Short mmCIF file of C-alpha atoms in Angstrom, two decimals:
data_model
loop_
_atom_site.label_atom_id
_atom_site.label_comp_id
_atom_site.label_asym_id
_atom_site.label_seq_id
_atom_site.Cartn_x
_atom_site.Cartn_y
_atom_site.Cartn_z
CA MET A 1121 -46.79 95.88 -27.64
CA PRO A 1122 -46.71 92.08 -27.99
CA GLN A 1123 -43.45 90.49 -28.95
CA ALA A 1124 -42.86 87.02 -30.28
CA THR A 1125 -41.40 84.50 -27.88
CA ALA A 1126 -38.22 82.62 -28.66
CA GLY A 1127 -40.33 79.58 -29.57
CA ALA A 1128 -42.48 81.49 -32.08
CA THR A 1129 -39.38 83.12 -33.57
CA SER A 1130 -37.71 79.72 -33.85
CA VAL A 1131 -40.70 78.37 -35.77
CA ALA A 1132 -40.63 81.29 -38.23
CA GLN A 1133 -36.87 81.06 -38.74
CA ARG A 1134 -37.01 77.29 -39.27
CA LEU A 1135 -39.76 77.67 -41.85
CA TRP A 1136 -37.81 80.35 -43.73
CA GLU A 1137 -34.64 78.26 -43.67
CA GLY A 1138 -36.62 75.40 -45.17
CA GLU A 1139 -37.17 77.54 -48.25
CA GLN A 1140 -33.44 77.37 -48.98
CA VAL A 1141 -33.22 80.92 -50.24
CA ASN A 1142 -29.56 80.99 -49.28
CA ASN A 1143 -28.44 83.62 -51.74
CA ARG A 1144 -31.35 85.87 -50.76
CA SER A 1145 -31.54 87.18 -54.29
CA PRO A 1146 -34.23 89.84 -54.67
CA GLU A 1147 -36.20 87.69 -57.09
CA ALA A 1148 -36.11 84.65 -54.81
CA VAL A 1149 -37.18 86.70 -51.78
CA VAL A 1150 -40.09 88.24 -53.70
CA ALA A 1151 -41.23 84.85 -54.98
CA VAL A 1152 -41.06 83.11 -51.60
CA VAL A 1153 -42.61 85.92 -49.53
CA GLY A 1154 -45.41 86.35 -52.06
CA ARG A 1155 -46.15 82.63 -52.15
CA VAL A 1156 -46.03 82.21 -48.38
CA CYS A 1157 -48.28 85.24 -47.79
CA ALA A 1158 -50.88 83.69 -50.09
CA GLN A 1159 -50.55 80.28 -48.41
CA LEU A 1160 -50.85 81.75 -44.91
CA ARG A 1161 -53.92 83.75 -45.94
CA THR A 1162 -55.58 80.63 -47.35
CA GLY A 1163 -54.45 78.17 -44.71
CA ILE A 1164 -54.99 80.18 -41.55
CA GLY A 1165 -58.11 81.77 -43.01
CA ARG A 1166 -59.54 78.29 -43.39
CA TRP A 1167 -59.35 77.88 -39.60
CA ILE A 1168 -60.20 81.34 -38.27
CA GLY A 1169 -62.08 82.78 -41.24
CA ALA A 1170 -61.09 85.50 -43.68
CA GLU A 1171 -62.06 88.28 -41.28
CA GLY A 1172 -60.22 86.62 -38.39
CA TYR A 1173 -57.10 86.29 -40.51
CA ARG A 1174 -57.37 89.90 -41.70
CA THR A 1175 -57.63 91.09 -38.10
CA LEU A 1176 -54.73 88.91 -36.98
CA LEU A 1177 -52.58 90.06 -39.88
CA GLU A 1178 -53.37 93.75 -39.43
CA ARG A 1179 -52.41 93.57 -35.77
CA GLY A 1180 -49.24 91.67 -36.60
CA LEU A 1181 -48.27 94.14 -39.31
CA ALA A 1182 -48.99 97.15 -37.09
CA GLU A 1183 -46.80 95.77 -34.33
CA THR A 1184 -44.00 94.52 -36.59
CA ARG A 1185 -43.73 97.69 -38.68
CA THR A 1186 -42.49 99.71 -35.71
CA GLU A 1187 -39.21 97.80 -35.77
CA HIS A 1188 -39.19 96.75 -39.43
CA PRO A 1189 -39.89 99.62 -41.85
CA ALA A 1190 -39.45 97.19 -44.75
CA LEU A 1191 -43.07 96.14 -44.07
CA ALA A 1192 -44.42 99.69 -44.42
CA GLU A 1193 -46.08 99.12 -47.79
CA LEU A 1194 -46.90 95.44 -47.50
CA THR A 1195 -50.26 94.03 -46.55
CA CYS A 1196 -49.74 90.30 -47.30
CA ARG A 1197 -53.36 90.33 -48.44
CA GLY A 1198 -52.77 89.60 -52.08
CA GLU A 1199 -50.72 92.54 -53.26
CA ALA A 1200 -48.86 92.05 -56.47
CA ASN A 1201 -45.24 91.03 -56.29
CA ASP A 1202 -44.29 94.48 -57.60
CA ARG A 1203 -44.94 95.87 -54.08
CA LEU A 1204 -42.69 93.18 -52.64
CA ALA A 1205 -40.07 93.89 -55.29
CA GLU A 1206 -40.19 97.59 -54.44
CA ALA A 1207 -39.71 96.83 -50.73
CA VAL A 1208 -36.68 94.67 -51.57
CA ARG A 1209 -35.30 97.37 -53.88
CA VAL A 1210 -35.71 100.11 -51.27
CA HIS A 1211 -34.75 98.19 -48.12
CA GLY A 1212 -32.73 95.24 -49.41
CA ALA A 1213 -33.47 91.53 -49.41
CA ILE A 1214 -32.11 90.81 -45.94
CA PRO A 1215 -34.20 93.48 -44.13
CA VAL A 1216 -37.34 92.26 -45.95
CA VAL A 1217 -36.58 88.66 -44.94
CA ASP A 1218 -35.89 89.71 -41.34
CA ALA A 1219 -39.14 91.70 -41.25
CA PHE A 1220 -41.11 88.82 -42.74
CA ILE A 1221 -39.68 86.36 -40.20
CA ALA A 1222 -40.59 88.78 -37.41
CA LEU A 1223 -44.13 89.09 -38.81
CA VAL A 1224 -44.63 85.33 -39.05
CA ALA A 1225 -43.26 84.88 -35.53
CA LEU A 1226 -45.71 87.47 -34.22
CA LEU A 1227 -48.57 85.78 -36.09
CA VAL A 1228 -47.64 82.51 -34.37
CA GLU A 1229 -47.53 84.35 -31.03
CA LEU A 1230 -50.86 86.15 -31.48
CA LEU A 1231 -52.61 83.07 -32.82
CA GLY A 1232 -51.12 81.09 -29.95
CA ARG A 1233 -52.96 83.27 -27.47
CA VAL A 1234 -56.21 81.99 -28.93
CA VAL A 1235 -55.49 78.36 -29.77
CA GLY A 1236 -52.31 77.63 -27.83
CA ALA A 1237 -48.67 77.88 -28.87
CA GLU A 1238 -48.28 74.41 -30.33
CA MET A 1239 -51.52 74.55 -32.34
CA ALA A 1240 -50.62 78.02 -33.65
CA ALA A 1241 -47.23 76.74 -34.79
CA ARG A 1242 -48.90 73.76 -36.48
CA LEU A 1243 -51.40 75.98 -38.31
CA VAL A 1244 -48.70 78.33 -39.55
CA GLU A 1245 -46.40 75.49 -40.54
CA GLN A 1246 -49.12 73.63 -42.40
CA SER A 1247 -50.28 76.80 -44.12
CA TRP A 1248 -46.71 77.69 -45.06
CA ALA A 1249 -46.19 74.27 -46.61
CA ALA A 1250 -49.71 74.35 -48.12
CA THR A 1251 -50.07 70.67 -47.25
CA PRO A 1252 -50.67 69.08 -43.86
CA SER A 1253 -47.33 67.57 -42.95
CA LEU A 1254 -47.57 66.89 -39.24
CA SER A 1255 -49.21 64.07 -37.43
CA PRO A 1256 -51.31 65.07 -34.41
CA ASN A 1257 -48.64 63.69 -32.06
CA THR A 1258 -45.64 65.49 -33.56
CA LYS A 1259 -43.91 67.79 -31.07
CA LEU A 1260 -42.64 70.97 -32.68
CA GLU A 1261 -39.12 72.01 -31.79
CA GLY A 1262 -38.95 75.28 -29.89
CA VAL A 1263 -42.65 75.42 -29.05
CA SER A 1264 -43.97 74.78 -25.60
#
């Protein structure tokens, strides 16, 4: 079973922290996770295609769910926020956030096997932000 490296995990944690969902209220978690799932689907799908993204995501979810049951009902493929809200209600906001960070880290890791760690981190970061924010020469912290 693939696991995310410290660098990939650092990228995912940094991106989540940038959302400033400090209180981790259920509503805020649902809104951010829902928005980021949609942005990742669009952004990464633009580079590897819809089918490539679906395959990457399904593998990431399958691997992450073993340690994070909060992802059991989520697909991150456009489900309504009511499924996210139910996961937060059942598991709590913090376990959903932890599971989501683990999923994003594994997506960076898996994608990195194809395009390289730094490019994978760039693609996820740009998709997360929904706008290209890095210059080609920017070195990402925690990624080698």
